[in-house]
PDB file of C-alpha atoms in Angstrom:
ATOM      1  CA  ILE E   1       0.374  -0.098  -0.170  1.00 46.00           C
ATOM      2  CA  TYR E   2       1.602   3.271  -1.229  1.00 42.00           C
ATOM      3  CA  THR E   3       0.915   6.193   1.313  1.00 50.00           C
ATOM      4  CA  LEU E   4       0.798   9.761  -0.064  1.00 48.00           C
ATOM      5  CA  SER E   5       2.815  12.840   2.064  1.00 52.00           C
ATOM      6  CA  LEU E   6       2.518  15.791   2.283  1.00 46.00           C
ATOM      7  CA  HIS E   7       5.651  16.381  -0.194  1.00 50.00           C
ATOM      8  CA  ASP E   8       4.710  13.815  -2.748  1.00 52.00           C
ATOM      9  CA  ALA E   9       1.914  16.514  -3.664  1.00 49.00           C
ATOM     10  CA  LEU E  10       2.998  18.441  -6.948  1.00 53.00           C
ATOM     11  CA  PRO E  11       4.936  21.962  -6.130  1.00 60.00           C
ATOM     12  CA  ILE E  12       2.197  23.947  -7.555  1.00 64.00           C
ATOM     13  CA  SER E  13      -0.068  22.496  -4.850  1.00 65.00           C
ATOM     14  CA  SER E  14      -1.824  24.185  -2.053  1.00 65.00           C
ATOM     15  CA  PHE E  15      -0.877  21.137   0.006  1.00 64.00           C
ATOM     16  CA  PHE E  16       2.582  20.753  -1.356  1.00 68.00           C
ATOM     17  CA  GLY E  17       5.393  21.626   1.833  1.00 74.00           C
ATOM     18  CA  ARG E  18       5.130  23.622   4.510  1.00 78.00           C
ATOM     19  CA  SER E  19       1.725  25.461   2.511  1.00 78.00           C
ATOM     20  CA  GLY E  20       0.642  22.212   2.967  1.00 78.00           C
ATOM     21  CA  GLU E  21       1.200  21.454   6.686  1.00 82.00           C
ATOM     22  CA  GLU E  22      -0.350  25.251   7.349  1.00 82.00           C
ATOM     23  CA  ASN E  23      -3.135  24.439   5.559  1.00 78.00           C
ATOM     24  CA  LEU E  24      -4.093  20.636   6.954  1.00 80.00           C
ATOM     25  CA  LEU E  25      -3.082  22.968  10.736  1.00 82.00           C
ATOM     26  CA  ILE E  26      -5.896  25.010   9.438  1.00 75.00           C
ATOM     27  CA  ALA E  27      -8.972  22.280   8.057  1.00 73.00           C
ATOM     28  CA  VAL E  28      -8.114  20.612  11.143  1.00 75.00           C
ATOM     29  CA  PHE E  29      -9.202  23.299  13.206  1.00 74.00           C
ATOM     30  CA  ASN E  30     -12.318  24.187  11.142  1.00 68.00           C
ATOM     31  CA  LEU E  31     -13.138  20.399  11.647  1.00 68.00           C
ATOM     32  CA  LEU E  32     -12.915  20.813  15.757  1.00 68.00           C
ATOM     33  CA  ALA E  33     -14.479  24.179  15.842  1.00 63.00           C
ATOM     34  CA  ALA E  34     -16.620  24.429  13.580  1.00 65.00           C
ATOM     35  CA  GLY E  35     -17.945  20.916  13.956  1.00 68.00           C
ATOM     36  CA  ALA E  36     -17.531  19.271  17.103  1.00 76.00           C
ATOM     37  CA  GLU E  37     -16.877  22.566  19.346  1.00 78.00           C
ATOM     38  CA  THR E  38     -20.659  24.158  18.116  1.00 84.00           C
ATOM     39  CA  THR E  39     -22.372  21.028  18.283  1.00 88.00           C
ATOM     40  CA  SER E  40     -21.384  20.094  21.995  1.00 89.00           C
ATOM     41  CA  ASN E  41     -21.530  23.798  22.729  1.00 90.00           C
ATOM     42  CA  THR E  42     -25.354  23.839  21.305  1.00 93.00           C
ATOM     43  CA  ILE E  43     -25.425  19.905  23.458  1.00 94.00           C
ATOM     44  CA  ASN E  44     -24.802  22.267  26.647  1.00 93.00           C
ATOM     45  CA  TRP E  45     -27.350  24.898  26.121  1.00 94.00           C
ATOM     46  CA  ALA E  46     -29.788  22.402  25.352  1.00 96.00           C
ATOM     47  CA  ILE E  47     -29.465  20.249  28.733  1.00 95.00           C
ATOM     48  CA  LEU E  48     -29.666  23.925  30.145  1.00 92.00           C
ATOM     49  CA  LEU E  49     -32.629  24.680  29.117  1.00 94.00           C
ATOM     50  CA  LEU E  50     -34.058  21.884  29.306  1.00 95.00           C
ATOM     51  CA  SER E  51     -33.135  21.320  32.991  1.00 93.00           C
ATOM     52  CA  LEU E  52     -34.876  24.603  33.459  1.00 91.00           C
ATOM     53  CA  HIS E  53     -37.869  23.538  31.498  1.00 94.00           C
ATOM     54  CA  PRO E  54     -38.840  20.206  32.703  1.00 94.00           C
ATOM     55  CA  ASP E  55     -42.348  20.241  31.844  1.00 96.00           C
ATOM     56  CA  VAL E  56     -40.372  20.784  27.859  1.00 97.00           C
ATOM     57  CA  LEU E  57     -38.026  17.670  28.622  1.00 97.00           C
ATOM     58  CA  ARG E  58     -41.613  15.350  29.306  1.00 96.00           C
ATOM     59  CA  LYS E  59     -43.152  16.219  26.708  1.00 96.00           C
ATOM     60  CA  VAL E  60     -40.015  15.408  24.139  1.00 97.00           C
ATOM     61  CA  GLN E  61     -39.682  12.365  26.181  1.00 97.00           C
ATOM     62  CA  ALA E  62     -43.393  11.150  25.953  1.00 97.00           C
ATOM     63  CA  GLU E  63     -42.630  11.859  22.059  1.00 96.00           C
ATOM     64  CA  LEU E  64     -39.780   9.803  21.914  1.00 97.00           C
ATOM     65  CA  ASP E  65     -41.464   7.010  23.769  1.00 97.00           C
ATOM     66  CA  ARG E  66     -44.399   6.987  21.248  1.00 96.00           C
ATOM     67  CA  VAL E  67     -42.215   6.818  18.048  1.00 96.00           C
ATOM     68  CA  VAL E  68     -39.349   5.594  19.229  1.00 97.00           C
ATOM     69  CA  GLY E  69     -39.715   3.679  22.311  1.00 95.00           C
ATOM     70  CA  ARG E  70     -37.249   2.610  24.206  1.00 92.00           C
ATOM     71  CA  ASP E  71     -36.051  -0.231  22.656  1.00 93.00           C
ATOM     72  CA  ARG E  72     -33.922   1.155  20.407  1.00 95.00           C
ATOM     73  CA  ALA E  73     -32.090   4.405  19.854  1.00 95.00           C
ATOM     74  CA  PRO E  74     -33.740   7.250  18.075  1.00 97.00           C
ATOM     75  CA  ARG E  75     -32.697   7.109  14.290  1.00 97.00           C
ATOM     76  CA  LEU E  76     -33.105  10.185  11.517  1.00 96.00           C
ATOM     77  CA  ASP E  77     -36.032   8.579   9.857  1.00 96.00           C
ATOM     78  CA  ASP E  78     -37.583   9.381  13.011  1.00 97.00           C
ATOM     79  CA  ARG E  79     -37.439  13.168  12.719  1.00 94.00           C
ATOM     80  CA  PRO E  80     -40.560  13.936  10.876  1.00 91.00           C
ATOM     81  CA  ASN E  81     -42.714  11.586  13.101  1.00 93.00           C
ATOM     82  CA  CYS E  82     -41.048  14.079  16.226  1.00 94.00           C
ATOM     83  CA  PRO E  83     -42.648  17.535  15.399  1.00 92.00           C
ATOM     84  CA  TYR E  84     -42.121  18.585  19.219  1.00 94.00           C
ATOM     85  CA  THR E  85     -38.880  17.388  19.197  1.00 95.00           C
ATOM     86  CA  GLU E  86     -37.925  18.727  16.156  1.00 93.00           C
ATOM     87  CA  ALA E  87     -39.180  22.016  17.354  1.00 93.00           C
ATOM     88  CA  VAL E  88     -37.435  21.909  20.341  1.00 95.00           C
ATOM     89  CA  VAL E  89     -34.122  21.849  18.254  1.00 95.00           C
ATOM     90  CA  TYR E  90     -35.316  24.967  16.634  1.00 94.00           C
ATOM     91  CA  GLU E  91     -35.629  26.676  19.855  1.00 96.00           C
ATOM     92  CA  VAL E  92     -32.576  25.582  21.023  1.00 96.00           C
ATOM     93  CA  PHE E  93     -30.682  27.358  17.725  1.00 95.00           C
ATOM     94  CA  ARG E  94     -32.710  30.720  18.423  1.00 95.00           C
ATOM     95  CA  TYR E  95     -32.443  30.606  21.884  1.00 94.00           C
ATOM     96  CA  SER E  96     -28.635  29.571  22.175  1.00 94.00           C
ATOM     97  CA  SER E  97     -27.113  31.904  18.619  1.00 93.00           C
ATOM     98  CA  ILE E  98     -23.894  30.268  20.045  1.00 91.00           C
ATOM     99  CA  VAL E  99     -22.430  32.065  16.965  1.00 89.00           C
ATOM    100  CA  PRO E 100     -23.969  35.434  17.263  1.00 89.00           C
ATOM    101  CA  PHE E 101     -22.420  36.802  14.341  1.00 87.00           C
ATOM    102  CA  GLY E 102     -21.481  34.333  12.244  1.00 82.00           C
ATOM    103  CA  ILE E 103     -18.173  34.074  10.706  1.00 79.00           C
ATOM    104  CA  PHE E 104     -16.616  37.482   9.450  1.00 83.00           C
ATOM    105  CA  HIS E 105     -16.455  38.188   5.504  1.00 84.00           C
ATOM    106  CA  ASN E 106     -14.717  41.068   3.326  1.00 88.00           C
ATOM    107  CA  THR E 107     -16.284  41.965   0.622  1.00 89.00           C
ATOM    108  CA  MET E 108     -14.756  41.321  -2.633  1.00 90.00           C
ATOM    109  CA  GLY E 109     -15.349  44.968  -4.431  1.00 93.00           C
ATOM    110  CA  PRO E 110     -17.971  47.917  -4.186  1.00 93.00           C
ATOM    111  CA  VAL E 111     -21.717  46.447  -3.276  1.00 91.00           C
ATOM    112  CA  GLU E 112     -24.370  48.456  -2.826  1.00 91.00           C
ATOM    113  CA  PHE E 113     -26.572  47.063  -0.638  1.00 87.00           C
ATOM    114  CA  HIS E 114     -30.040  48.510   0.600  1.00 89.00           C
ATOM    115  CA  GLY E 115     -29.082  52.455  -0.410  1.00 91.00           C
ATOM    116  CA  HIS E 116     -25.587  51.966   0.790  1.00 90.00           C
ATOM    117  CA  ARG E 117     -22.601  51.629  -0.311  1.00 93.00           C
ATOM    118  CA  LEU E 118     -20.119  49.466   1.037  1.00 93.00           C
ATOM    119  CA  PRO E 119     -16.201  49.308  -0.341  1.00 94.00           C
ATOM    120  CA  LYS E 120     -14.053  46.491  -1.125  1.00 93.00           C
ATOM    121  CA  ASP E 121     -12.285  44.882   1.606  1.00 92.00           C
ATOM    122  CA  THR E 122     -15.466  46.176   4.235  1.00 92.00           C
ATOM    123  CA  MET E 123     -15.969  43.339   6.641  1.00 91.00           C
ATOM    124  CA  VAL E 124     -19.172  42.269   7.012  1.00 88.00           C
ATOM    125  CA  MET E 125     -21.330  40.256   9.596  1.00 86.00           C
ATOM    126  CA  ALA E 126     -25.251  38.706  10.520  1.00 87.00           C
ATOM    127  CA  ASN E 127     -26.050  39.897  13.421  1.00 90.00           C
ATOM    128  CA  THR E 128     -27.999  36.697  13.589  1.00 91.00           C
ATOM    129  CA  LEU E 129     -28.229  37.331  17.701  1.00 92.00           C
ATOM    130  CA  GLY E 130     -30.422  40.485  16.852  1.00 93.00           C
ATOM    131  CA  VAL E 131     -32.163  39.214  14.579  1.00 93.00           C
ATOM    132  CA  HIS E 132     -33.245  36.162  16.907  1.00 95.00           C
ATOM    133  CA  TYR E 133     -34.325  38.488  19.887  1.00 95.00           C
ATOM    134  CA  ASP E 134     -36.231  40.949  17.967  1.00 96.00           C
ATOM    135  CA  PRO E 135     -39.541  41.357  19.774  1.00 96.00           C
ATOM    136  CA  GLY E 136     -40.705  42.720  16.952  1.00 95.00           C
ATOM    137  CA  ILE E 137     -40.407  38.653  15.100  1.00 93.00           C
ATOM    138  CA  TRP E 138     -40.632  36.668  17.821  1.00 95.00           C
ATOM    139  CA  GLY E 139     -42.937  38.861  21.028  1.00 95.00           C
ATOM    140  CA  ASP E 140     -41.298  37.397  23.794  1.00 96.00           C
ATOM    141  CA  PRO E 141     -37.770  36.044  22.622  1.00 95.00           C
ATOM    142  CA  GLU E 142     -35.964  36.336  26.131  1.00 94.00           C
ATOM    143  CA  ASN E 143     -38.445  33.011  26.859  1.00 95.00           C
ATOM    144  CA  PHE E 144     -37.718  29.295  26.091  1.00 96.00           C
ATOM    145  CA  ARG E 145     -40.962  28.508  23.951  1.00 95.00           C
ATOM    146  CA  PRO E 146     -40.349  25.542  21.357  1.00 94.00           C
ATOM    147  CA  GLU E 147     -44.566  26.111  20.352  1.00 92.00           C
ATOM    148  CA  ARG E 148     -43.562  29.070  19.071  1.00 92.00           C
ATOM    149  CA  HIS E 149     -42.391  26.748  16.214  1.00 92.00           C
ATOM    150  CA  LEU E 150     -45.635  24.832  16.320  1.00 89.00           C
ATOM    151  CA  ALA E 151     -49.476  25.215  13.937  1.00 81.00           C
ATOM    152  CA  PRO E 152     -51.670  23.060  14.886  1.00 74.00           C
ATOM    153  CA  SER E 153     -52.931  20.513  11.896  1.00 70.00           C
ATOM    154  CA  SER E 154     -56.252  18.278  11.079  1.00 62.00           C
ATOM    155  CA  ASP E 155     -54.053  15.618  12.308  1.00 64.00           C
ATOM    156  CA  GLY E 156     -51.990  16.783  15.291  1.00 62.00           C
ATOM    157  CA  ASP E 157     -49.240  19.434  15.621  1.00 65.00           C
ATOM    158  CA  LYS E 158     -46.764  19.941  13.162  1.00 71.00           C
ATOM    159  CA  LEU E 159     -43.750  22.681  12.220  1.00 72.00           C
ATOM    160  CA  ALA E 160     -45.038  25.587  11.104  1.00 67.00           C
ATOM    161  CA  VAL E 161     -44.260  27.357   8.307  1.00 63.00           C
ATOM    162  CA  HIS E 162     -43.610  30.836   8.619  1.00 69.00           C
ATOM    163  CA  ASP E 163     -41.056  32.881   7.505  1.00 68.00           C
ATOM    164  CA  LYS E 164     -39.637  34.257  11.018  1.00 80.00           C
ATOM    165  CA  PRO E 165     -35.871  33.184  10.430  1.00 87.00           C
ATOM    166  CA  ILE E 166     -34.054  30.658  12.263  1.00 90.00           C
ATOM    167  CA  TYR E 167     -29.978  31.823  10.845  1.00 90.00           C
ATOM    168  CA  ALA E 168     -28.111  29.245  13.499  1.00 89.00           C
ATOM    169  CA  PHE E 169     -25.827  28.272  10.338  1.00 86.00           C
ATOM    170  CA  SER E 170     -25.544  31.938   9.373  1.00 83.00           C
ATOM    171  CA  VAL E 171     -27.178  33.694   6.088  1.00 81.00           C
ATOM    172  CA  GLY E 172     -26.602  33.562   1.937  1.00 78.00           C
ATOM    173  CA  LYS E 173     -23.900  31.792  -0.125  1.00 77.00           C
ATOM    174  CA  ARG E 174     -21.214  31.555   2.344  1.00 76.00           C
ATOM    175  CA  ALA E 175     -23.540  29.533   5.410  1.00 79.00           C
ATOM    176  CA  CYS E 176     -22.313  26.459   7.270  1.00 78.00           C
ATOM    177  CA  LEU E 177     -21.457  23.957   4.876  1.00 74.00           C
ATOM    178  CA  GLY E 178     -21.471  21.420   7.569  1.00 78.00           C
ATOM    179  CA  GLU E 179     -25.610  22.552   8.618  1.00 84.00           C
ATOM    180  CA  SER E 180     -27.278  18.956   7.376  1.00 84.00           C
ATOM    181  CA  LEU E 181     -24.783  17.159   9.176  1.00 84.00           C
ATOM    182  CA  ALA E 182     -24.992  19.098  12.475  1.00 87.00           C
ATOM    183  CA  ARG E 183     -28.652  18.939  12.329  1.00 90.00           C
ATOM    184  CA  ASN E 184     -28.546  15.459  12.197  1.00 92.00           C
ATOM    185  CA  GLU E 185     -25.720  15.121  14.535  1.00 91.00           C
ATOM    186  CA  PHE E 186     -27.407  17.322  16.905  1.00 94.00           C
ATOM    187  CA  PHE E 187     -31.157  15.413  17.173  1.00 96.00           C
ATOM    188  CA  LEU E 188     -29.430  12.460  17.767  1.00 96.00           C
ATOM    189  CA  PHE E 189     -27.051  13.471  20.465  1.00 95.00           C
ATOM    190  CA  LEU E 190     -30.489  15.079  22.098  1.00 97.00           C
ATOM    191  CA  THR E 191     -32.896  12.674  21.554  1.00 98.00           C
ATOM    192  CA  ALA E 192     -30.687   9.858  22.224  1.00 96.00           C
ATOM    193  CA  ILE E 193     -29.811  11.659  26.191  1.00 97.00           C
ATOM    194  CA  CYS E 194     -33.537  12.198  26.561  1.00 97.00           C
ATOM    195  CA  GLN E 195     -34.612   8.997  25.856  1.00 97.00           C
ATOM    196  CA  ARG E 196     -32.430   7.838  28.356  1.00 96.00           C
ATOM    197  CA  PHE E 197     -32.198  10.006  31.101  1.00 96.00           C
ATOM    198  CA  HIS E 198     -34.063  12.898  33.287  1.00 94.00           C
ATOM    199  CA  PHE E 199     -31.850  15.841  34.047  1.00 92.00           C
ATOM    200  CA  PHE E 200     -32.338  18.567  36.310  1.00 90.00           C
ATOM    201  CA  PRO E 201     -30.209  21.643  37.692  1.00 87.00           C
ATOM    202  CA  ASP E 202     -27.899  20.221  40.783  1.00 82.00           C
ATOM    203  CA  PRO E 203     -29.656  20.684  44.025  1.00 76.00           C
ATOM    204  CA  ALA E 204     -26.794  21.199  45.634  1.00 73.00           C
ATOM    205  CA  THR E 205     -25.725  24.254  43.475  1.00 70.00           C
ATOM    206  CA  VAL E 206     -27.213  27.434  42.866  1.00 61.00           C
ATOM    207  CA  ARG E 207     -29.709  27.490  39.994  1.00 65.00           C
ATOM    208  CA  PRO E 208     -28.395  27.733  36.845  1.00 65.00           C
ATOM    209  CA  ASP E 209     -28.060  30.953  34.823  1.00 69.00           C
ATOM    210  CA  PRO E 210     -29.410  30.102  31.399  1.00 69.00           C
ATOM    211  CA  THR E 211     -27.383  33.510  30.283  1.00 70.00           C
ATOM    212  CA  GLU E 212     -24.539  33.753  28.346  1.00 66.00           C
ATOM    213  CA  THR E 213     -20.532  34.237  28.266  1.00 70.00           C
ATOM    214  CA  PHE E 214     -19.071  35.393  25.597  1.00 67.00           C
ATOM    215  CA  THR E 215     -15.712  34.887  23.613  1.00 64.00           C
ATOM    216  CA  ALA E 216     -14.209  36.187  20.356  1.00 60.00           C
ATOM    217  CA  LEU E 217     -16.170  34.190  18.224  1.00 77.00           C
ATOM    218  CA  PHE E 218     -18.995  31.943  20.474  1.00 83.00           C
ATOM    219  CA  ARG E 219     -21.672  32.428  22.957  1.00 88.00           C
ATOM    220  CA  PHE E 220     -21.627  30.078  25.887  1.00 88.00           C
ATOM    221  CA  PRO E 221     -24.291  29.374  28.923  1.00 88.00           C
ATOM    222  CA  LYS E 222     -22.523  30.011  32.010  1.00 84.00           C
ATOM    223  CA  PRO E 223     -20.694  27.226  33.873  1.00 85.00           C
ATOM    224  CA  PHE E 224     -23.537  25.111  35.505  1.00 86.00           C
ATOM    225  CA  LYS E 225     -24.051  21.694  37.128  1.00 88.00           C
ATOM    226  CA  THR E 226     -26.696  19.171  36.095  1.00 91.00           C
ATOM    227  CA  GLY E 227     -28.094  15.840  37.614  1.00 91.00           C
ATOM    228  CA  PHE E 228     -28.803  13.252  35.790  1.00 93.00           C
ATOM    229  CA  LYS E 229     -30.983  10.176  36.505  1.00 94.00           C
ATOM    230  CA  GLU E 230     -31.621   6.839  34.250  1.00 94.00           C
ATOM    231  CA  ARG E 231     -34.946   6.547  32.773  1.00 92.00           C
ATOM    232  CA  PRO E 232     -36.498   2.951  33.521  1.00 82.00           C
ATOM    233  CA  LEU E 233     -36.809   0.575  30.662  1.00 73.00           C
TER     234      LEU E 233
END
């Protein structure tokens, strides 16, 4: 078996020599930061929010018990039959807004936008946090309320078809390439946890605070402790 190394690449390739090593480091960083870190951060938000809203957790568990049962793990083909769980996913994305201003971009040339002229190399960012917390859109954005994403139908609740924007993965042509993968991962992780466990704020600590800690790019929940108890089969 022949193994191709970075130094076997053509000299004109961006994967040749030192340039190849730098590109490999950037690719690995993007995989961890944009892939693993964002999903784990969103799971942290979900656990915190469901701990503080046990009525929502119970509704998710009741839906999973009805659709999935307890003798197998949730699958992606269960999603169409879990509208309330999907509404919870939407609301976690909205409430957490883990990348509040998206990934910064620069204009490649002069741009006219809504009557404003942006010169070349202007930094542009999407204020997704502002959209997700706009009271003109959501009414009570400070509340965690999954029902806002549901609409009644003749055969029960379903996900509402509305123009209210959820921009958890940014907007435009350069929105997150991993959106479909991240949505699938988050659904499977969240449902697997809810199916197997009850979770609640650690009674030995102060009630968790569902507000955020900002870094240069991400929005994290403040540190908290949660108790887990396995659900009986």
